Structures are given as C-alpha cells and as structure tokens.
Coordinates of C-alpha atoms in Angstrom, one line a residue:
Chain A
M646 CA -11.2 27.3 -16.1
S647 CA -7.5 27.4 -18.3
D648 CA -6.6 24.3 -19.8
T649 CA -4.4 23.9 -17.4
Q650 CA -7.1 24.5 -14.2
I651 CA -9.1 21.6 -14.5
D652 CA -12.4 21.8 -12.4
I653 CA -13.2 17.8 -11.3
A654 CA -16.1 16.1 -8.7
L655 CA -15.5 12.9 -7.5
T656 CA -16.3 10.8 -4.7
V657 CA -13.6 9.4 -2.1
N658 CA -14.1 7.0 0.5
G659 CA -18.0 8.0 0.3
E660 CA -17.4 11.3 0.2
P661 CA -18.1 14.5 -2.4
V662 CA -14.8 16.2 -3.4
S663 CA -14.7 19.1 -5.8
E664 CA -11.7 20.8 -6.1
R665 CA -10.1 22.8 -8.8
V666 CA -6.4 20.9 -9.8
D667 CA -3.2 21.8 -11.8
A668 CA -4.1 19.6 -15.3
R669 CA -0.5 18.0 -14.7
K670 CA -1.0 16.7 -10.9
T671 CA -1.5 13.1 -10.4
L672 CA -4.7 11.3 -8.4
V673 CA -2.1 10.1 -5.9
D674 CA -0.3 13.9 -5.2
F675 CA -3.8 14.9 -5.5
L676 CA -4.8 12.6 -2.6
R677 CA -2.2 13.3 -0.6
D678 CA -1.6 16.8 -1.2
D679 CA -5.0 18.2 -1.3
L680 CA -7.4 15.9 0.5
G681 CA -4.6 15.3 3.3
L682 CA -5.0 11.1 2.5
T683 CA -2.1 10.0 3.3
G684 CA -2.0 6.6 3.2
S685 CA -1.8 6.1 -0.5
H686 CA 2.5 6.7 -0.7
I687 CA 4.7 7.5 -3.4
G688 CA 7.8 5.3 -4.5
C689 CA 9.1 5.2 -7.9
E690 CA 5.8 8.0 -10.0
Q691 CA 6.6 5.2 -12.4
G692 CA 4.3 2.7 -12.3
F693 CA 7.5 0.2 -10.8
C694 CA 6.3 -0.4 -7.0
G695 CA 3.0 0.1 -6.5
A696 CA 3.1 2.5 -3.3
C697 CA 0.4 4.2 -4.6
T698 CA -2.3 1.7 -5.5
V699 CA -5.8 3.0 -5.0
R700 CA -9.1 2.0 -6.4
V701 CA -11.2 4.1 -9.1
D702 CA -14.5 3.0 -9.9
G703 CA -14.1 -0.7 -8.2
E704 CA -11.0 -1.5 -9.6
I705 CA -7.0 -1.1 -8.2
V706 CA -5.1 1.6 -10.7
R707 CA -1.7 3.2 -9.9
G708 CA -2.3 6.7 -8.6
C709 CA 0.8 7.8 -10.1
L710 CA -0.6 6.6 -13.6
M711 CA -4.0 8.4 -13.3
L712 CA -4.0 12.6 -13.8
A713 CA -6.4 13.7 -10.7
A714 CA -8.2 15.6 -14.0
Q715 CA -8.9 12.0 -15.3
C716 CA -11.1 11.3 -11.8
D717 CA -13.7 13.9 -12.8
G718 CA -17.1 11.8 -11.7
A719 CA -14.9 8.8 -10.8
T720 CA -15.3 6.9 -7.2
V721 CA -11.9 6.7 -5.6
E722 CA -11.2 4.7 -2.4
T723 CA -8.2 4.4 -0.6
I724 CA -6.5 2.5 2.2
E725 CA -8.2 5.0 4.8
G726 CA -11.9 4.3 3.2
L727 CA -10.8 0.7 3.1
S728 CA -9.7 0.7 6.8
D729 CA -12.6 2.9 8.6
S730 CA -15.3 0.5 6.1
G731 CA -14.0 -2.5 8.6
E732 CA -13.8 -4.1 4.7
I733 CA -10.0 -4.8 5.6
A734 CA -10.0 -5.5 9.0
D735 CA -9.2 -9.2 8.8
L736 CA -6.4 -8.6 6.2
Q737 CA -4.9 -5.6 8.6
K738 CA -4.8 -8.0 11.4
A739 CA -2.7 -11.1 9.5
F740 CA -0.6 -8.4 8.5
A741 CA 0.8 -7.5 11.9
E742 CA 0.4 -11.2 13.4
R743 CA 2.6 -12.5 10.5
N744 CA 4.8 -9.8 10.5
A745 CA 4.0 -9.3 6.6
L746 CA 5.5 -5.5 7.5
Q747 CA 8.3 -4.4 8.9
C748 CA 9.0 -0.5 7.7
G749 CA 5.3 -0.5 6.6
Y750 CA 5.7 1.7 3.7
C751 CA 4.4 -0.7 1.0
T752 CA 1.4 -1.9 3.4
P753 CA -1.3 0.1 1.9
G754 CA -0.9 -0.5 -1.6
M755 CA -0.3 -4.5 -1.1
I756 CA -3.3 -4.6 1.2
T757 CA -5.5 -2.4 -1.3
A758 CA -4.2 -5.2 -3.7
A759 CA -4.3 -8.3 -2.1
Q760 CA -8.2 -7.5 -1.0
D761 CA -8.6 -6.9 -4.6
L762 CA -7.5 -10.9 -5.2
L763 CA -9.6 -12.1 -2.4
Q764 CA -12.9 -9.7 -3.1
R765 CA -13.5 -12.3 -6.5
G766 CA -14.1 -15.1 -4.1
G767 CA -12.2 -18.4 -3.6
V768 CA -8.9 -19.6 -2.1
P769 CA -6.2 -18.5 -4.4
S770 CA -3.0 -20.8 -4.6
R771 CA 0.1 -19.4 -3.2
D772 CA 0.9 -18.9 -6.8
E773 CA -2.0 -17.1 -7.9
I774 CA -1.4 -14.8 -4.5
R775 CA 2.3 -14.0 -5.9
E776 CA 1.4 -12.8 -9.0
H777 CA -1.5 -10.5 -8.2
L778 CA 0.6 -9.2 -5.9
S779 CA 3.8 -9.3 -8.3
G780 CA 3.0 -5.6 -8.9
N781 CA 4.3 -4.5 -5.2
Y782 CA 7.1 -3.5 -4.3
C783 CA 8.2 -5.0 -0.4
R784 CA 11.6 -4.0 0.5
C785 CA 11.6 -5.4 4.0
T786 CA 10.0 -9.0 4.6
G787 CA 10.7 -11.0 1.9
Y788 CA 7.8 -11.6 0.6
H789 CA 6.8 -15.0 2.5
A790 CA 5.2 -13.3 5.4
I791 CA 2.6 -11.4 2.8
V792 CA 1.7 -14.9 1.4
D793 CA 0.8 -16.7 4.2
A794 CA -1.3 -13.0 5.8
V795 CA -3.3 -13.4 2.4
E796 CA -3.4 -17.0 2.2
A797 CA -4.9 -16.9 5.8
V798 CA -7.1 -14.5 5.1
A799 CA -8.6 -16.2 2.1
E800 CA -9.0 -19.9 4.2
A801 CA -10.9 -17.9 6.6
R802 CA -13.1 -15.8 4.3
A803 CA -13.8 -19.1 2.9
G804 CA -14.9 -20.3 5.9
G805 CA -11.7 -22.2 6.8
R806 CA -11.5 -24.7 4.2
K807 CA -8.8 -25.3 2.1
Chain B
M1270 CA 9.8 13.4 -10.4
K1271 CA 6.5 15.3 -11.8
P1272 CA 5.6 16.0 -14.6
A1273 CA 6.4 19.3 -16.5
P1274 CA 3.3 21.5 -16.8
F1275 CA 0.9 21.2 -20.1
A1276 CA -2.7 22.2 -20.8
Y1277 CA -5.4 19.1 -20.5
K1278 CA -8.4 18.5 -23.0
K1279 CA -11.1 15.7 -22.4
A1280 CA -11.8 14.4 -26.1
R1281 CA -15.8 13.4 -26.7
T1282 CA -16.0 12.6 -30.4
L1283 CA -13.2 11.7 -32.4
D1284 CA -13.4 14.4 -34.3
E1285 CA -12.4 16.5 -31.2
A1286 CA -9.8 14.6 -31.3
M1287 CA -8.4 15.2 -34.3
A1288 CA -9.0 18.3 -34.2
L1289 CA -7.3 19.1 -31.5
L1290 CA -4.5 17.2 -32.5
G1291 CA -4.0 18.8 -36.3
G1292 CA -4.3 22.4 -34.0
Q1293 CA -0.7 21.7 -31.8
P1294 CA 1.6 19.9 -33.1
D1295 CA 3.5 18.6 -30.0
A1296 CA -0.5 17.5 -28.4
R1297 CA -0.3 13.9 -27.0
L1298 CA -2.8 11.4 -26.4
L1299 CA -4.3 10.3 -23.5
A1300 CA -5.6 6.6 -23.6
G1301 CA -4.2 4.0 -20.8
G1302 CA -1.6 6.7 -19.9
Q1303 CA 0.3 3.7 -18.6
S1304 CA 3.6 4.3 -20.3
L1305 CA 3.2 8.0 -21.7
I1306 CA 2.2 9.1 -17.6
A1307 CA 5.3 7.8 -16.5
G1308 CA 7.6 9.2 -19.0
L1309 CA 5.8 12.3 -18.1
N1310 CA 6.3 11.9 -14.3
M1311 CA 10.3 11.3 -15.7
R1312 CA 10.3 14.6 -18.1
L1313 CA 11.3 12.2 -20.8
S1314 CA 8.8 14.0 -23.2
A1315 CA 6.4 17.5 -22.0
P1316 CA 3.6 18.2 -24.7
S1317 CA 1.9 21.4 -24.3
L1318 CA -1.2 19.5 -24.4
L1319 CA -3.0 16.5 -23.8
I1320 CA -6.2 15.1 -25.6
D1321 CA -7.8 12.5 -23.2
I1322 CA -9.5 10.4 -25.3
N1323 CA -10.7 8.2 -22.5
G1324 CA -14.5 9.8 -23.0
I1325 CA -15.1 9.3 -26.8
A1326 CA -17.7 6.5 -27.1
G1327 CA -17.5 3.7 -29.4
L1328 CA -13.7 3.5 -29.1
D1329 CA -13.8 0.6 -27.1
G1330 CA -14.6 -3.4 -27.9
I1331 CA -14.0 -6.5 -29.4
A1332 CA -15.5 -8.6 -32.2
L1333 CA -15.4 -10.8 -34.5
K1334 CA -15.8 -9.2 -38.6
D1335 CA -14.5 -11.7 -41.5
G1336 CA -12.5 -13.9 -40.6
K1337 CA -10.5 -11.4 -38.5
V1338 CA -10.8 -10.0 -34.7
E1339 CA -10.6 -6.9 -34.7
I1340 CA -10.1 -5.2 -31.2
A1341 CA -11.2 -1.2 -30.3
A1342 CA -7.9 1.0 -29.7
L1343 CA -9.6 2.0 -26.1
T1344 CA -9.9 -1.6 -25.3
R1345 CA -8.3 -2.1 -21.7
Y1346 CA -5.8 -5.3 -21.4
A1347 CA -8.3 -6.4 -18.6
A1348 CA -11.1 -6.3 -20.7
A1349 CA -9.5 -8.3 -23.4
E1350 CA -8.8 -11.1 -20.6
R1351 CA -12.3 -11.5 -20.0
S1352 CA -13.3 -12.1 -23.5
D1353 CA -13.9 -14.9 -25.0
I1354 CA -13.7 -14.1 -28.3
I1355 CA -9.7 -12.9 -27.8
A1356 CA -9.7 -16.4 -26.1
K1357 CA -11.3 -18.3 -29.0
H1358 CA -10.1 -16.2 -31.3
A1359 CA -6.5 -14.9 -30.2
P1360 CA -5.0 -17.4 -28.3
L1361 CA -2.1 -15.9 -29.0
I1362 CA -2.8 -12.1 -27.2
A1363 CA -4.6 -14.5 -24.7
R1364 CA -1.1 -16.1 -23.7
A1365 CA 0.8 -12.8 -24.0
L1366 CA -1.5 -10.9 -22.2
P1367 CA -0.6 -12.1 -17.8
H1368 CA 2.9 -11.4 -18.6
I1369 CA 1.9 -7.2 -19.9
G1370 CA 2.4 -4.9 -16.4
H1371 CA 0.5 -6.3 -13.2
V1372 CA -3.1 -6.3 -12.6
A1373 CA -3.3 -2.5 -11.6
I1374 CA -1.9 -1.2 -15.2
R1375 CA -4.1 -3.9 -17.4
N1376 CA -6.7 -2.4 -16.0
R1377 CA -5.7 1.1 -17.5
G1378 CA -3.4 0.2 -20.3
T1379 CA -5.3 0.3 -23.6
L1380 CA -4.2 -2.2 -26.7
G1381 CA -4.3 1.0 -29.1
G1382 CA -2.3 2.5 -26.8
S1383 CA 0.4 0.2 -26.7
L1384 CA 0.8 -0.2 -30.5
A1385 CA 0.9 3.8 -30.8
Y1386 CA 3.4 4.0 -28.3
A1387 CA 5.7 1.7 -29.8
D1388 CA 8.2 0.5 -26.9
P1389 CA 10.2 -2.0 -28.1
A1390 CA 10.4 -4.4 -25.5
A1391 CA 6.2 -4.4 -25.3
E1392 CA 4.4 -7.4 -26.0
L1393 CA 1.8 -6.6 -28.3
P1394 CA 3.8 -4.6 -30.8
A1395 CA 5.7 -8.2 -31.2
C1396 CA 2.4 -10.3 -31.2
L1397 CA 0.6 -7.7 -33.8
L1398 CA 4.3 -8.9 -36.1
A1399 CA 3.9 -12.2 -35.5
L1400 CA 0.0 -12.4 -36.3
D1401 CA 0.6 -10.4 -39.4
G1402 CA -2.4 -8.1 -37.8
E1403 CA -2.4 -4.7 -38.9
V1404 CA -3.8 -1.6 -37.6
E1405 CA -6.5 0.9 -38.6
A1406 CA -5.3 4.8 -38.4
T1407 CA -8.1 7.5 -39.0
G1408 CA -7.4 11.4 -39.7
P1409 CA -8.2 14.0 -41.5
K1410 CA -9.0 12.5 -44.5
G1411 CA -10.8 9.2 -43.1
K1412 CA -9.0 5.7 -42.6
R1413 CA -6.7 3.7 -43.5
S1414 CA -5.1 0.4 -42.8
I1415 CA -1.3 -0.1 -42.1
K1416 CA 0.1 -3.9 -41.9
A1417 CA 1.8 -4.8 -38.7
V1418 CA 5.9 -5.0 -40.7
D1419 CA 5.1 -1.4 -42.1
F1420 CA 3.5 0.3 -39.0
F1421 CA 6.7 -0.3 -36.5
K1422 CA 9.4 2.5 -37.7
G1423 CA 12.0 2.1 -34.8
L1424 CA 12.5 3.4 -31.4
F1425 CA 8.9 4.7 -30.5
E1426 CA 8.4 5.5 -33.8
T1427 CA 5.3 4.3 -36.2
A1428 CA 4.2 5.2 -39.2
L1429 CA 0.9 7.3 -37.9
R1430 CA 0.7 10.4 -39.2
P1431 CA 1.2 13.3 -36.4
D1432 CA -3.2 14.0 -37.1
E1433 CA -3.5 10.3 -37.3
I1434 CA -5.1 8.3 -34.1
L1435 CA -4.9 4.6 -34.2
T1436 CA -8.2 3.6 -33.8
A1437 CA -8.2 -0.3 -34.2
L1438 CA -6.1 -3.1 -34.4
R1439 CA -6.9 -6.5 -36.4
L1440 CA -5.9 -9.7 -36.4
P1441 CA -6.6 -12.9 -38.6
A1442 CA -8.7 -15.3 -36.3
A1443 CA -6.9 -18.4 -35.2
G1444 CA -7.8 -22.2 -37.2
K1445 CA -7.7 -25.2 -36.5
D1446 CA -4.2 -25.7 -37.8
S1447 CA -3.2 -22.4 -36.2
R1448 CA -0.5 -22.4 -33.9
V1449 CA 1.4 -20.1 -31.4
G1450 CA 3.1 -19.7 -29.0
F1451 CA 4.7 -16.8 -26.6
A1452 CA 7.5 -16.5 -23.8
E1453 CA 9.7 -14.3 -22.0
L1454 CA 12.2 -13.3 -19.4
A1455 CA 11.5 -10.3 -17.0
R1456 CA 13.3 -10.2 -14.0
R1457 CA 9.5 -9.7 -11.7
H1458 CA 6.8 -11.3 -13.7
G1459 CA 5.5 -8.1 -15.1
D1460 CA 8.1 -5.8 -15.8
Y1461 CA 9.2 -5.3 -19.0
A1462 CA 11.2 -8.3 -20.4
M1463 CA 14.7 -8.8 -21.0
V1464 CA 13.9 -10.9 -24.2
G1465 CA 10.5 -12.0 -25.6
L1466 CA 9.3 -13.8 -28.3
A1467 CA 6.2 -14.1 -29.7
A1468 CA 5.2 -16.7 -32.3
S1469 CA 2.4 -17.8 -34.9
A1470 CA 2.4 -20.7 -37.5
R1471 CA 0.4 -23.3 -39.0
A1472 CA 0.5 -26.7 -38.3
A1473 CA 0.9 -28.9 -41.8
G1474 CA 1.4 -32.8 -41.2
K1475 CA 3.4 -33.4 -38.7
G1476 CA 5.8 -30.0 -38.7
L1477 CA 5.0 -26.7 -39.1
A1478 CA 4.4 -24.0 -41.9
D1479 CA 4.3 -20.4 -42.0
V1480 CA 5.9 -19.8 -39.1
R1481 CA 6.6 -16.9 -37.8
L1482 CA 8.7 -15.4 -34.8
A1483 CA 8.8 -11.8 -33.8
Y1484 CA 11.7 -11.3 -30.7
F1485 CA 11.0 -8.6 -28.9
G1486 CA 13.4 -6.5 -26.6
V1487 CA 16.4 -7.1 -28.7
G1488 CA 16.5 -3.5 -30.8
A1489 CA 14.8 -0.7 -32.0
T1490 CA 11.6 -2.3 -32.7
A1491 CA 10.3 -6.1 -32.6
V1492 CA 11.7 -8.3 -35.6
R1493 CA 11.6 -11.4 -37.0
A1494 CA 14.4 -14.3 -37.2
K1495 CA 13.8 -15.4 -40.5
K1496 CA 16.7 -18.1 -40.4
A1497 CA 15.0 -19.2 -37.5
E1498 CA 11.7 -19.5 -39.2
A1499 CA 12.9 -21.5 -42.4
A1500 CA 14.8 -24.0 -39.8
L1501 CA 11.5 -24.0 -37.5
E1502 CA 9.6 -25.0 -40.8
K1503 CA 12.1 -28.1 -41.5
S1504 CA 11.3 -29.3 -38.1
D1505 CA 14.8 -28.6 -36.4
V1506 CA 15.2 -26.5 -33.2
E1507 CA 18.1 -27.2 -32.9
A1508 CA 19.1 -25.6 -36.0
A1509 CA 17.0 -23.1 -36.0
V1510 CA 18.7 -22.0 -32.6
A1511 CA 21.7 -21.8 -34.2
A1512 CA 20.2 -20.1 -37.0
L1513 CA 18.6 -17.0 -35.1
D1514 CA 19.7 -13.9 -36.7
L1515 CA 19.8 -11.3 -33.7
D1516 CA 21.9 -9.1 -32.9
P1517 CA 20.8 -7.4 -29.9
P1518 CA 22.5 -4.6 -28.0
D1519 CA 23.4 -4.4 -24.4
D1520 CA 21.1 -2.7 -22.6
V1521 CA 20.3 -1.8 -18.7
Q1522 CA 18.9 -5.4 -18.1
A1523 CA 21.4 -7.3 -20.2
T1524 CA 24.5 -7.1 -22.3
G1525 CA 23.5 -8.5 -26.0
A1526 CA 25.3 -11.6 -25.6
T1527 CA 23.1 -12.6 -22.8
K1528 CA 19.9 -11.9 -24.7
K1529 CA 21.2 -13.8 -27.7
H1530 CA 22.1 -16.6 -25.3
L1531 CA 18.2 -16.1 -24.0
A1532 CA 16.7 -15.9 -27.2
G1533 CA 18.0 -19.3 -27.8
V1534 CA 16.1 -20.1 -24.9
L1535 CA 13.1 -19.0 -25.8
L1536 CA 13.0 -20.5 -28.7
R1537 CA 13.1 -24.0 -27.7
R1538 CA 10.2 -22.9 -25.4
V1539 CA 8.0 -21.8 -27.8
A1540 CA 9.0 -24.1 -30.3
Q1541 CA 7.5 -27.4 -28.0
Q1542 CA 4.1 -24.4 -27.9
L1543 CA 3.8 -24.5 -31.4
M1544 CA 4.1 -28.1 -32.2
E1545 CA 1.4 -28.4 -29.6
A1546 CA -2.3 -29.4 -30.5
A1547 CA -3.9 -26.3 -29.9

C-alpha cells in the first residue's frame, strides 16, 4: 500500500466493507462508485448543497467533504440503509403525500438531515426545521412542503400533540 | 470536480505530524476538512501530501484555565455548541457558532482549523480578534503564543511557520461586566457572510469601555473599526456608524458600497446587544 492508495475497513449500512481506495477519493464518490450506493447524490462538491448528506458514526456529514480514507473504522449509513431499516418510512410517506419532492435530487440528503433533527425528540418549531435544513438546497419545492412534511412527522411521532 | 492526486498519512501523535510536515514543504494538515477539501475538490490547491491529524489524542477539549477559556485545536463546532464552558465563559463564541456553516458542517469543522485556514469571511478569526485572544502554535522547538492581532497576516495567510501546528486557542473568560455582540448578513443562513461583526466591550456605568469591533467579509482579514469603537465608548451609535473606517472591496456577493452600508446596519444591531446586560 502506497500513501496514495489506502486500505480501509468500515461498516456501511450494517455490513462490513474492506476496500483499497485512492487517497483523493471522497466518501460520496466511494459510496457511489465503489459500492454502487447511488442514493447519495453529488451536487456541488464544495459543501453548499447537502445532496451528499450521510451519517458517519451517528452524525450527519457532507459526503463530499470527507475522504473515504478518513472512514477507516467508521460506521457509515446512507439513505439506502435508513430506508431499508424502516427508520425513515414515515418521512418518506409524508414527503410523497405532501409533494415535498419534485425532481427528487435533494430528497435523500433532505430526509437524512430531517431525520437527524427528529431523532433529537420533541416537536421542533417551523423555524427550527428551516434552520436545521438550511444546509440542504432544494431547487423545486420552495421548501414549504418540505417543512410541512417534517413538521407533520414530528407531530405524529410525538403522538399527535403539538 | 475531483481533487488532484495526493498522498494521505494519518498521524498518531503531534510529533509524527510535525515530522511529516517538516519533511514535505507543500503538505497540508487535514483537520475538519470543511474548507480544505472543498478547495481541493475545486483544485484551488493541490498539495502532495495530506496529514490527517484527526486521530491525535488530546488535541480536542475545552477547559477553563487561569481565567482563560482554552479550546484545543481539533474541537469541533458541534462540541463547542454543547459545551457549558463555552456557554458560560465564552458567550461571543456561543453567539457566533450557530452562524458557522450548517449542522453537517459543524459536526466536522474544527475551531483550530478555521483559524489556521484564515478565511477572510469566516466568523471565528473575527471573534478571536474581538476578544483579544491568542493561538498556541507548536513547532519542533516547542510552543509559542501568538496574539490574534499578530496572527492574521493576509488573505488565507497567518503567522504560523511552515513546520508549526496550531494546537489551541485561548480567550479571556467573560466576567460579570463583559458584553458581547455578534451579527452577520448572509444570503442563506449558514453561508459565508456578506459582512459580519463580532464585538466585545466592558460595561462601565451606563456606558461601554474597551469596545472592540471586529468586522469580517470586508477585506483580506478581519479588521477592527477603531474610530467607531471610540464613538461607541461615548454611547453615540449614530456617530459610530458615521465613523466606520472601512473600505471593503467589491466581491462576488456585493459591492463595496453595499458592504459598507450593511456594516452600519450590523453596528446598530450589535451596539444594541452590547448595551444589554449579558
């Protein structure tokens, strides 16, 4: 192994993965190109758009601003994992019902960021929802329907209380 | 775009990181990477080696020591947001943190990294300047402290020597009479500010003393507006706005004239915060 090729072993969506990667490969490129997990999207590659949002060791990060080489030993969860586990089923349903997506390009990152907020418990205010999702661009919906969907799920999870 | 090829080494100790840094003049340290990797992706820089310092033990943490808040360089913004010491003893940092990037950025970005990167539109360098804080640089010959005013030299340029690593920042802990203010204007919350202002002062009777106004996004580094500070010490906000000695250049976000106007808007808001009891 030279220093431009790095061996990494990590857990992705619950499964162990061992690969040799280019040092310069970003996490999101690794997920998409090497593992075929194309749910994490690439928008700007400079941290603005949030389309590549994934979870690393339980916290959301920009997949374009971490190197795959940095993820040796890490636990990575992508939209595929969150979807398969059923963890975000209610968010997915609410997004569909409320037209909180049109082209869908931002949706994986948007739902991953929204779930990060809702995991903290309670019913966040609409301002708090907007603030938490401020790092995720959507160029279709105008955000209103997204905030509606996230708010509805927060209320439903809290048992319908406001 | 994708980064140009580089080698990657994960340093386990500070000594190892310094040895690697000394051995390769164009190597870069990788801390949170939230500015560095974006720049690499855009091929704004192409170092031959990235030295990952994230695995070095003891390079993060927040402590109260001898009347100062000491923040180790690898402390992430998210950890600072959760810190009781920051909330209680570094209220200016607490006010600034929510404006720095977005949640996913704050989970990775580090306080030391922001200072070492020295982006002219970043919040933290201005906070350090407003608080008259200092950084700790560690090199082969040991540690030295550098005051904020001496640290930021120019656009993305600091007083760090090529073989030095920024290992901590220190701020005077806020006292009972400390007053702080922070405001910025950005097109989207969390984006780099068009103009921002970090300020500190001391309550003196009904007025303010030791006012320090540090603007960012108005030039190559954060800058103090000293004439406005003097006017604010006389409790005259409008005179302070009129005295703003800033000459911001045009950039992609706004013209210099717009920035200058917005600097006045921010000064009125921040003056209000300074005059409120903490």
